[in-house]
């Protein structure tokens, strides 16, 4: 991979799988382990916001550059494990997201749900 930042999902997937394969970690990447890792990393992300008000949480990353970096790293961990799980399960990320968004559009029509849950 070049020294440029990856810009496409395919480039990110390649970056993640190359990292895994160079370390021979595929053997540890079962769907169970990866789904647990997603939950663990998501919990670590939530810790940054746990005791904050809605307003404090919304402004935190803008006020505190160290916190912004920590949040970015936890979010990256979640996304890396999601990419890894999709790879192991042979799921096409763009296709599954497009399908889910189409389902959400049918379930929550914009004209009925605009501005409310």
Short mmCIF file of C-alpha atoms in Angstrom, two decimals:
data_model
loop_
_atom_site.label_atom_id
_atom_site.label_comp_id
_atom_site.label_asym_id
_atom_site.label_seq_id
_atom_site.Cartn_x
_atom_site.Cartn_y
_atom_site.Cartn_z
CA UNK A 1 0.00 0.00 0.00
CA UNK A 2 1.26 3.47 -0.80
CA UNK A 3 2.18 6.07 1.79
CA UNK A 4 -1.06 7.91 1.01
CA UNK A 5 -3.99 7.48 3.36
CA UNK A 6 -6.47 4.86 2.17
CA UNK A 7 -9.56 6.54 0.79
CA UNK A 8 -11.85 3.71 -0.23
CA UNK A 9 -13.45 0.91 1.72
CA UNK A 10 -11.56 -1.61 -0.42
CA UNK A 11 -8.26 0.03 0.53
CA UNK A 12 -9.20 -0.03 4.21
CA UNK A 13 -10.20 -3.69 3.98
CA UNK A 14 -6.85 -4.48 2.36
CA UNK A 15 -4.98 -2.54 5.06
CA UNK A 16 -6.81 -4.42 7.84
CA UNK A 17 -6.42 -7.88 6.31
CA UNK A 18 -2.73 -7.33 5.49
CA UNK A 19 -2.08 -6.26 9.09
CA UNK A 20 -3.86 -9.39 10.34
CA UNK A 21 -2.19 -11.75 7.90
CA UNK A 22 1.34 -10.40 8.46
CA UNK A 23 0.93 -11.41 12.12
CA UNK A 24 -0.78 -14.75 11.44
CA UNK A 25 -3.80 -13.62 13.47
CA UNK A 26 -6.45 -15.07 11.15
CA UNK A 27 -6.49 -18.13 13.41
CA UNK A 28 -7.85 -15.97 16.25
CA UNK A 29 -10.45 -14.15 14.17
CA UNK A 30 -13.52 -16.29 14.73
CA UNK A 31 -16.93 -14.61 14.46
CA UNK A 32 -17.34 -15.10 18.23
CA UNK A 33 -14.03 -13.44 19.08
CA UNK A 34 -14.53 -10.59 16.64
CA UNK A 35 -18.09 -9.85 17.74
CA UNK A 36 -16.94 -9.83 21.36
CA UNK A 37 -14.07 -7.50 20.43
CA UNK A 38 -16.52 -5.12 18.73
CA UNK A 39 -18.58 -4.97 21.93
CA UNK A 40 -15.51 -4.48 24.11
CA UNK A 41 -14.14 -1.67 21.96
CA UNK A 42 -17.59 -0.04 21.75
CA UNK A 43 -17.71 -0.08 25.55
CA UNK A 44 -14.29 1.58 25.66
CA UNK A 45 -15.64 4.25 23.31
CA UNK A 46 -18.69 4.75 25.53
CA UNK A 47 -16.49 5.25 28.59
CA UNK A 48 -15.38 8.61 27.22
CA UNK A 49 -18.98 9.86 27.39
CA UNK A 50 -20.32 7.85 30.35
CA UNK A 51 -20.82 10.54 32.98
CA UNK A 52 -21.26 13.55 30.73
CA UNK A 53 -24.45 15.42 29.99
CA UNK A 54 -25.71 15.38 26.40
CA UNK A 55 -24.32 18.90 25.93
CA UNK A 56 -20.93 18.07 27.44
CA UNK A 57 -20.64 14.97 25.28
CA UNK A 58 -21.53 16.91 22.12
CA UNK A 59 -18.83 19.50 22.80
CA UNK A 60 -16.14 17.25 24.26
CA UNK A 61 -14.22 16.36 21.10
CA UNK A 62 -14.09 20.01 20.01
CA UNK A 63 -12.85 21.25 23.41
CA UNK A 64 -10.25 18.61 24.17
CA UNK A 65 -7.83 17.50 21.44
CA UNK A 66 -6.47 14.61 23.55
CA UNK A 67 -9.99 13.33 24.11
CA UNK A 68 -10.76 13.72 20.41
CA UNK A 69 -7.72 11.56 19.61
CA UNK A 70 -8.71 8.92 22.19
CA UNK A 71 -12.26 8.81 20.81
CA UNK A 72 -10.92 8.51 17.26
CA UNK A 73 -8.72 5.59 18.26
CA UNK A 74 -11.56 3.73 19.98
CA UNK A 75 -13.84 4.33 16.99
CA UNK A 76 -11.08 3.04 14.71
CA UNK A 77 -10.80 -0.11 16.85
CA UNK A 78 -14.55 -0.72 16.48
CA UNK A 79 -14.41 -0.19 12.72
CA UNK A 80 -11.35 -2.43 12.28
CA UNK A 81 -13.10 -5.27 14.10
CA UNK A 82 -16.25 -4.69 12.02
CA UNK A 83 -14.20 -4.88 8.81
CA UNK A 84 -12.51 -8.04 10.12
CA UNK A 85 -15.83 -9.68 10.99
CA UNK A 86 -17.26 -8.88 7.57
CA UNK A 87 -14.15 -10.41 6.00
CA UNK A 88 -14.40 -13.63 8.02
CA UNK A 89 -18.12 -13.96 7.29
CA UNK A 90 -17.58 -13.01 3.62
CA UNK A 91 -20.06 -10.15 3.86
CA UNK A 92 -19.97 -7.36 1.29
CA UNK A 93 -20.00 -4.22 3.46
CA UNK A 94 -21.39 -1.81 0.85
CA UNK A 95 -24.12 -4.30 -0.07
CA UNK A 96 -25.19 -5.06 3.50
CA UNK A 97 -25.26 -1.36 4.41
CA UNK A 98 -27.23 -0.48 1.27
CA UNK A 99 -29.70 -3.30 2.01
CA UNK A 100 -30.08 -2.22 5.64
CA UNK A 101 -30.62 1.42 4.67
CA UNK A 102 -33.27 0.38 2.14
CA UNK A 103 -34.99 -1.61 4.90
CA UNK A 104 -34.73 1.38 7.26
CA UNK A 105 -36.22 3.66 4.59
CA UNK A 106 -39.23 1.37 4.32
CA UNK A 107 -39.57 1.00 8.09
CA UNK A 108 -39.08 4.71 8.88
CA UNK A 109 -40.39 6.82 5.99
CA UNK A 110 -38.87 10.31 6.20
CA UNK A 111 -42.22 12.09 5.93
CA UNK A 112 -43.52 10.17 8.96
CA UNK A 113 -40.40 10.19 11.15
CA UNK A 114 -38.72 13.52 10.37
CA UNK A 115 -37.54 15.01 13.67
CA UNK A 116 -38.79 12.17 15.88
CA UNK A 117 -38.20 8.50 16.69
#
